[in-house]
Coordinates of C-alpha atoms in Angstrom, one line a residue:
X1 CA 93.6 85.5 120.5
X2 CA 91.2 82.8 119.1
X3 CA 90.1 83.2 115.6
X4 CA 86.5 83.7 114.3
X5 CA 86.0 82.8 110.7
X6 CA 82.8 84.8 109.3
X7 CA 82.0 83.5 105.6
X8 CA 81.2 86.8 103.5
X9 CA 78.4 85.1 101.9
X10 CA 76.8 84.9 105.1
X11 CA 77.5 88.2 106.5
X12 CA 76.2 89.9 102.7
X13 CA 73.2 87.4 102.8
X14 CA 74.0 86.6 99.4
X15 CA 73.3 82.8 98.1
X16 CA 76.1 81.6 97.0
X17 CA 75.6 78.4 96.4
X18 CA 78.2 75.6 97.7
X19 CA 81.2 75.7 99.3
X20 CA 82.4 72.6 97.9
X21 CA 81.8 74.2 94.5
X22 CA 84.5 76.7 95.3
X23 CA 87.5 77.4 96.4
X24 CA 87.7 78.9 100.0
X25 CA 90.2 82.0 100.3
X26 CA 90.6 83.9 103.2
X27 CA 92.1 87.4 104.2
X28 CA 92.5 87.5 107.9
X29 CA 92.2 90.9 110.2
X30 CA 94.5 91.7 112.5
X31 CA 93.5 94.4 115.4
X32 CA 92.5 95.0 118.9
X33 CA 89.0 93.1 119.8
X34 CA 89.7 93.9 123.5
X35 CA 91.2 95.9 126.0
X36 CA 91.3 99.9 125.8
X37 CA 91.2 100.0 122.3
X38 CA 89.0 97.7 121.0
X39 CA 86.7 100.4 119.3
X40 CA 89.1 101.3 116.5
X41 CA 90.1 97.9 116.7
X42 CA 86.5 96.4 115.7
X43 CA 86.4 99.5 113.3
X44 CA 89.3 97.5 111.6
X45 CA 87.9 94.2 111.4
X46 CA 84.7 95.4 110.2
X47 CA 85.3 97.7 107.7
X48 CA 87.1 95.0 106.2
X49 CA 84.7 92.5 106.4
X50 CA 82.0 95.1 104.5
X51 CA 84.3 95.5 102.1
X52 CA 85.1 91.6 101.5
X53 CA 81.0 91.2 101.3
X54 CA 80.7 93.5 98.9
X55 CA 83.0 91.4 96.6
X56 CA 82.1 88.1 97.5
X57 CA 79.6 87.5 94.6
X58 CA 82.1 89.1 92.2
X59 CA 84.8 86.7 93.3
X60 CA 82.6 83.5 93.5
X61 CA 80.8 84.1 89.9
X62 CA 83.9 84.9 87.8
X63 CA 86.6 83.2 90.1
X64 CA 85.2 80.3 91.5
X65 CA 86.4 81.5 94.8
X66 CA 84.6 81.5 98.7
X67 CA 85.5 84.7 100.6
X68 CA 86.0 84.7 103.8
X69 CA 87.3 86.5 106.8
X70 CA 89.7 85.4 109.9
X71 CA 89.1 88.2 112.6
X72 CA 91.9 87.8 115.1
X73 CA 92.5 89.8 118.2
X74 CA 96.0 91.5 119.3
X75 CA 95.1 93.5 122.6
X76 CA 97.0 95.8 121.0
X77 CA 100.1 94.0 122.5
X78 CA 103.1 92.6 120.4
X79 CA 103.5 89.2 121.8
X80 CA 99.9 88.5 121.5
X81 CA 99.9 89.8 118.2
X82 CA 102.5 87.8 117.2
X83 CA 101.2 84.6 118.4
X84 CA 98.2 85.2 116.5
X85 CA 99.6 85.6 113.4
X86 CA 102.2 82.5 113.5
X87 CA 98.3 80.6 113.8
X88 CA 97.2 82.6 111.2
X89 CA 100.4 81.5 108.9
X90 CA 99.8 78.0 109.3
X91 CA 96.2 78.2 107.6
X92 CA 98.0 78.0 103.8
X93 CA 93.9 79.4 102.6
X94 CA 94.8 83.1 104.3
X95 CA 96.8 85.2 101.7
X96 CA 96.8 88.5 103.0
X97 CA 96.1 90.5 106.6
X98 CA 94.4 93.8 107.0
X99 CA 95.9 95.8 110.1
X100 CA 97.3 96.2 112.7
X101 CA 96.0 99.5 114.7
X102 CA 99.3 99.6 116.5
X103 CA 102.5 100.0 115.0
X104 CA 104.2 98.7 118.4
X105 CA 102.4 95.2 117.2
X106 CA 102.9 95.0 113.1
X107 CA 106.9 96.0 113.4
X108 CA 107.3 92.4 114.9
X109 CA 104.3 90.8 113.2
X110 CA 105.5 91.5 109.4
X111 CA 108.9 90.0 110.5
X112 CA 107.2 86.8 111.6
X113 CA 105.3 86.3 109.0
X114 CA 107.8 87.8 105.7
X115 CA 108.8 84.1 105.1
X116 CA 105.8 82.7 104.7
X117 CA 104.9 85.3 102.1
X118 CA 101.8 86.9 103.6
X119 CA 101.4 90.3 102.6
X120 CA 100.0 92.6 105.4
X121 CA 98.0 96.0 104.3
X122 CA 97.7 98.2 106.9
X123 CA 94.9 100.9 107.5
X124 CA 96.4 102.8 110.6
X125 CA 100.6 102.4 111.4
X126 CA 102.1 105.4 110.6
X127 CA 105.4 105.0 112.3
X128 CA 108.1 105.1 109.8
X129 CA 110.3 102.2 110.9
X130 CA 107.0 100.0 109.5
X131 CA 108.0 100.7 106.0
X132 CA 111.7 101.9 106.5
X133 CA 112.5 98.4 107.0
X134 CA 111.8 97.4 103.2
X135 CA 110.0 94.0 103.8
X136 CA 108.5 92.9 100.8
X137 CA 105.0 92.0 102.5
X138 CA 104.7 95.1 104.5
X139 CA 102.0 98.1 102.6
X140 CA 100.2 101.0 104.9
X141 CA 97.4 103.3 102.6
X142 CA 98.0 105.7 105.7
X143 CA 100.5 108.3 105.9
X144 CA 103.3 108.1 107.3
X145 CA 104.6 110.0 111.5
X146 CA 107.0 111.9 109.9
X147 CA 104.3 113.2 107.4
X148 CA 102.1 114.0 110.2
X149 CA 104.1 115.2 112.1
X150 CA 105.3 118.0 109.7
X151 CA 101.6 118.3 109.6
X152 CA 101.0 119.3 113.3
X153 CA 103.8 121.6 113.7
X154 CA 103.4 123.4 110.5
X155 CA 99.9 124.2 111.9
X156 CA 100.8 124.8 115.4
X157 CA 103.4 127.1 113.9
X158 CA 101.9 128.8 111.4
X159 CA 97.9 128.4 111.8
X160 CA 98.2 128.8 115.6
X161 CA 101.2 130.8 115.5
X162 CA 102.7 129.1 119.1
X163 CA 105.9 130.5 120.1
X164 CA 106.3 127.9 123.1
X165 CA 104.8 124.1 122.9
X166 CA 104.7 121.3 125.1
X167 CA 105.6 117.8 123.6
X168 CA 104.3 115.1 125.5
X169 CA 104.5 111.6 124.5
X170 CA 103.7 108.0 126.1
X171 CA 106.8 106.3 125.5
X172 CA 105.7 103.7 122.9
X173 CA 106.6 103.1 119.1
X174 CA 104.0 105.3 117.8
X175 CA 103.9 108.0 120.4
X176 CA 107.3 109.4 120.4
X177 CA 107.8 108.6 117.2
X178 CA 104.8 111.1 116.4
X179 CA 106.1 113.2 119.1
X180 CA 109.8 113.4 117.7
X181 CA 108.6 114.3 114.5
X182 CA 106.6 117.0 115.7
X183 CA 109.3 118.1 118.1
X184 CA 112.3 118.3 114.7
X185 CA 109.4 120.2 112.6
X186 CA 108.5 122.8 115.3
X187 CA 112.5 123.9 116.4
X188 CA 112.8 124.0 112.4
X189 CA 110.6 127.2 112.8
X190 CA 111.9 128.3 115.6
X191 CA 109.2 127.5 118.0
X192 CA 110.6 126.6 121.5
X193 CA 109.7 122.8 122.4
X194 CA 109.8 120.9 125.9
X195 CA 109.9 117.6 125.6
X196 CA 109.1 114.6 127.8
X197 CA 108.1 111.3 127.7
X198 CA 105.6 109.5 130.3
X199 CA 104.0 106.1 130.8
X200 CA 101.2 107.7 133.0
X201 CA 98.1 106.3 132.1
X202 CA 95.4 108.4 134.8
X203 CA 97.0 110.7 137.6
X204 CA 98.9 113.0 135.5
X205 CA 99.1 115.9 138.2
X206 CA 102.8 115.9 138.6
X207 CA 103.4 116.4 134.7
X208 CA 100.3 119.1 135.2
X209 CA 102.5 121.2 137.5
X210 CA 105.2 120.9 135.0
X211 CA 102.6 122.3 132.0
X212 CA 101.5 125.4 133.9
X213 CA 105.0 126.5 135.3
X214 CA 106.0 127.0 131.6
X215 CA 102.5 127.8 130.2
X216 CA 102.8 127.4 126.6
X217 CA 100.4 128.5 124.1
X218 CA 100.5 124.7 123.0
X219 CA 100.4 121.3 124.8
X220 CA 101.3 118.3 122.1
X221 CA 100.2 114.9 123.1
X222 CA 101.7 112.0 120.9
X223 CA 99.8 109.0 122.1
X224 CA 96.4 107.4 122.4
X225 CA 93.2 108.9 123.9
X226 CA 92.3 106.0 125.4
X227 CA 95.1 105.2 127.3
X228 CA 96.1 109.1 128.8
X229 CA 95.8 111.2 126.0
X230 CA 91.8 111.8 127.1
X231 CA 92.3 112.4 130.9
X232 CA 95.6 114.4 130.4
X233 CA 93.7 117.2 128.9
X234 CA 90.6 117.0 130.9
X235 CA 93.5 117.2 134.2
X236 CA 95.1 120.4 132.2
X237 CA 91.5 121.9 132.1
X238 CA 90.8 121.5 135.4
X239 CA 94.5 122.8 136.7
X240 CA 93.4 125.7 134.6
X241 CA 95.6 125.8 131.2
X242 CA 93.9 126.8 128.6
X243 CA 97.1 125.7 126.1
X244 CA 95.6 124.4 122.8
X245 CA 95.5 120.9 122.9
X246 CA 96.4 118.5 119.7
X247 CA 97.2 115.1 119.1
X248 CA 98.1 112.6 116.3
X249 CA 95.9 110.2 115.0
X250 CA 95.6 108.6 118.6
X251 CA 93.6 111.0 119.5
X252 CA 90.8 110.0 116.8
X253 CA 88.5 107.9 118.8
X254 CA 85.3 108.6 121.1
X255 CA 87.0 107.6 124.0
X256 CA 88.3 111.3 124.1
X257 CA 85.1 112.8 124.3
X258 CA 83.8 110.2 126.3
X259 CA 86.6 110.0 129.1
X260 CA 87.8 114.0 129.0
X261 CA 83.6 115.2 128.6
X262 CA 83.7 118.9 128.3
X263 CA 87.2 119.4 128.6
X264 CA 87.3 117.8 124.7
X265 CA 86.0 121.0 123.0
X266 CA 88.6 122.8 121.2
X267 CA 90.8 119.6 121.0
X268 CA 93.1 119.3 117.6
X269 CA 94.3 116.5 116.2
X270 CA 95.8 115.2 112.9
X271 CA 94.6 111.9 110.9
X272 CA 95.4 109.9 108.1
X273 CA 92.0 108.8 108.5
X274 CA 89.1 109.9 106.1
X275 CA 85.9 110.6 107.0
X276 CA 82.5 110.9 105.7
X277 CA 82.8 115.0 105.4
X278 CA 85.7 115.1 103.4
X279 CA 85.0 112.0 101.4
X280 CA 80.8 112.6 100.3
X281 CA 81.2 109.2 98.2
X282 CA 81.6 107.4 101.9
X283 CA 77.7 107.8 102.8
X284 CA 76.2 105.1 101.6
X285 CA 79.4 102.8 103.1
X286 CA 78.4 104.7 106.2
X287 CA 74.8 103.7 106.3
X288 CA 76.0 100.3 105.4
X289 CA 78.1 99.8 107.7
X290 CA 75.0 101.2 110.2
X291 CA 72.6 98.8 108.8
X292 CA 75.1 95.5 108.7
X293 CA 76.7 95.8 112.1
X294 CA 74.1 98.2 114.1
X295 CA 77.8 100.4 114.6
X296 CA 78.3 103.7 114.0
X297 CA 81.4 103.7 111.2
X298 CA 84.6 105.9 112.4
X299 CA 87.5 106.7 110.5
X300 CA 89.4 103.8 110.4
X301 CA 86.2 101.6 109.5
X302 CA 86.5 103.7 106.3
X303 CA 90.0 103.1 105.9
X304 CA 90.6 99.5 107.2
X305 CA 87.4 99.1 104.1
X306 CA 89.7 100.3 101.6
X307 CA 92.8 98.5 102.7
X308 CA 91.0 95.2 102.5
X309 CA 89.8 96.7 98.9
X310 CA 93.4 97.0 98.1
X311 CA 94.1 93.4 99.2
X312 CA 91.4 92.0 96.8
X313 CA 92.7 94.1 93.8
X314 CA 95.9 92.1 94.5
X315 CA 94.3 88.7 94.4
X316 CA 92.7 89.3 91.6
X317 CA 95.7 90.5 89.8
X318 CA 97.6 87.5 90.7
X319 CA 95.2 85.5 89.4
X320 CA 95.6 87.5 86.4
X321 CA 99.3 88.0 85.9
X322 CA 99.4 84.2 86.4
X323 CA 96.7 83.3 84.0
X324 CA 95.1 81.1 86.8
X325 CA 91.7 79.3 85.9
X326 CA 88.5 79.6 87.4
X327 CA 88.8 77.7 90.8
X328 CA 92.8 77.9 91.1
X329 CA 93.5 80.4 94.1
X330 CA 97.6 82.3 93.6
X331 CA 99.9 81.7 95.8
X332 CA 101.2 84.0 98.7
X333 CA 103.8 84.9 97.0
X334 CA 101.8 85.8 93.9
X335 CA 99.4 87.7 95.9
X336 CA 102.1 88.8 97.6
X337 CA 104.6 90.4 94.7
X338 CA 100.9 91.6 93.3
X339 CA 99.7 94.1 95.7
X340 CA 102.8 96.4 96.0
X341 CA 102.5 96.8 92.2
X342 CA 98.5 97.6 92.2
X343 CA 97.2 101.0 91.3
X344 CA 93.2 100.8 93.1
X345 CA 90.9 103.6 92.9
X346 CA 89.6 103.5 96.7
X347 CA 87.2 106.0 98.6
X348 CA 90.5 107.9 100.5
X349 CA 92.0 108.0 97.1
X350 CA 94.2 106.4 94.4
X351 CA 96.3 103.8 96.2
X352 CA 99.7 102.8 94.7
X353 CA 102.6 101.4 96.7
X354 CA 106.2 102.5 96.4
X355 CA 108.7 100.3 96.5
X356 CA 108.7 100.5 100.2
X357 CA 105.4 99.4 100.4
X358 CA 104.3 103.2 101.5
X359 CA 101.7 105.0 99.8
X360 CA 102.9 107.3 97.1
X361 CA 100.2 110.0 97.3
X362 CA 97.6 110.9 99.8
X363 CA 96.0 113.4 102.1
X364 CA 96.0 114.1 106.4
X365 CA 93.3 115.7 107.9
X366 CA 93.2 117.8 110.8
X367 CA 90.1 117.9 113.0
X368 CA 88.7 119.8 116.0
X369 CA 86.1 118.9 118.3
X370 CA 83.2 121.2 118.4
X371 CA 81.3 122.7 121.0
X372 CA 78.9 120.1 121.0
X373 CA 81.8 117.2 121.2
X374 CA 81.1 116.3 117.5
X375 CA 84.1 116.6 114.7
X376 CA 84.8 118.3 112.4
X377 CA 87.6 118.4 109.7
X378 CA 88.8 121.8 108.9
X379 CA 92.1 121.4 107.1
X380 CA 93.6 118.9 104.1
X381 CA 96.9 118.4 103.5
X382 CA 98.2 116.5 100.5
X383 CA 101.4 114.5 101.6
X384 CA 103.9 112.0 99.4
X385 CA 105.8 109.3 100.4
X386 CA 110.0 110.3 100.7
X387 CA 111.9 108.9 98.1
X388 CA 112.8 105.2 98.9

């Protein structure tokens, strides 16, 4: 849970000059840096910590202001993720977070930090309660479960044309949420659904059994790879069901490939994640990203980059709207009221916030894995926040 400050200037190898010429402002991250999910988690961190570098010269020259980031570590676990980001409000220099992965962790974390004004943008919750709520520091540029969900069963139904699925889901905020979403879009069509909930993490034999009694021509997993979704399927393929397989946006990580091998091909899965095929303008981010942080950059390293993009287009118009001189940071609050009115032209796409702090316009991508355990995206599907 402890904190590492990284000062942009150092990261960007830019020279800055002093720090006791200008005013330090920091925007802190907020993700998983251990535990099972710690690879999208560091995605998090450090696409927003590219995208802070890339402005930190901009901000210094014209603003007087020091950049910096606060990387802070949830484990993907509520209490410690609320912990982190009580210490996080007490540094009054911090005036936004980027994240959280989970949205089990930011439900309780923008309510512990909504009355100290700090604004969280998120790159990856997609339940709707995280929005639903109407807290005036809570913004996501992803969509939205009941979006992708609508998503998912629309193809199952109508791409895959499934007559039976089976909705599986891991019992936590975001998985039956995703799952229930899914489950309400498919019965709309009149696609039979089974439905069950497990907190199985690794012998999922018994549920197996279950699968290929009723063999549908669809399994659904709502839930992470890394924590069942991956072995699930590779347990199905060796029972012998050769169901299609899809997922939500949990499924997006190379822990499935890596923990289900072969057993991956074929898989499906929605994402409110962009990627370098569907967004060409992403390449040289990608090799950036590559050359900065010797990492390869996933999907949520490209969004968490344009969340924390989002987050400086609110600072700046705070200092703005407020007519602040050169040196004088905004407040919170400024910062704050100041994002959910920004308009930002980002790499997924114009970003503007409704009033719910959702986005208004955007796009879900499904994905398969190929043959040779690689991605690739091969359907886009334009999605709008619902009327607040």
């Amino acid at each position: 849970m402890r904190a590492k400050v990284l000062g942009v200037a150092v990261l960007a190898g830019l020279a800055l000059g002093s720090a006791n010429a200008a005013t330090v402002v920091k925007i802190a991250t907020l993700s998983p840096l251990s535990g099972p999910v710690a690879n999208i988690g560091e995605q998090i961190n450090l696409g927003a910590k590219l995208a802070i570098a890339d402005k930190a010269k901009y901000f210094l020259d014209k603003y007087g202001i020091e950049l910096q980031v606060s990387s802070n570590d949830d484990q993907a676990t509520a209490s410690v993720g609320v912990a982190a980001a009580k210490k996080i409000a007490t540094d009054q220099r911090v005036l936004a977070i980027v994240g959280t992965l989970n949205s089990s962790v930011v439900t309780p974390v923008s309510e512990a930090v909504k009355g100290r004004n700090l604004a969280i943008v998120s790159p990856a919750n997609t339940a709707t309660t995280v929005t639903d709520r109407g807290l005036p520091n809570m913004n996501r540029i992803c969509a939205r479960d009941d979006a992708q969900g609508a998503a998912g069963a629309d193809y199952l139904a109508k791409t895959l044309k499934a007559k039976t699925v089976y909705v599986v889901h891991d019992k936590t905020t975001y998985g039956e949420g995703l799952a229930t979403e899914v489950k309400k879009g498919l019965e709309a069509q009149g696609v039979r659904v089974v439905f069950e909930g497990t907190d199985e993490k690794s012998n999922f034999a018994p549920l197996v059994t279950k699968v290929s009694a009723i063999n549908p021509d669809a399994v659904y997993y709502g839930g992470l790879a890394s924590t069942g979704g991956a072995l699930f399927v590779k347990q199905l393929r060796a029972a012998g069901v050769k169901a299609t397989y899809m997922g939500g946006d949990g499924l997006d990580d190379s822990e499935l490939q890596k923990q289900a091998g072969d057993a991956a091909k074929g898989v499906l899965f929605t994402t409110a994640a962009a990627s370098v095929d569907v967004v060409p303008e992403a390449k040289k981010l990608e090799d950036n990203f590559k050359k900065t942080f010797n990492k390869e950059m996933l999907g949520y390293g490209l969004m968490s980059y344009d969340a924390a993009n989002v987050v400086l287009a609110g600072i700046e118009k705070a200092i703005k709207d407020n007519k602040l001189s050169k040196g004088r940071s905004p407040s919170r609050a400024q910062v704050m009221k100041a994002i959910r009115a920004v308009k930002v032209e980002t790499l997924s796409g114009t970003v503007e916030f409704n009033s719910m702090g959702d986005r208004k316009a955007g796009y879900l991508y499904i994905a398969k894995v190929q043959d040779n355990l690689d991605l690739k995206i091969i359907g886009q599907v334009a999605v709008k926040a619902p009327k607040p």
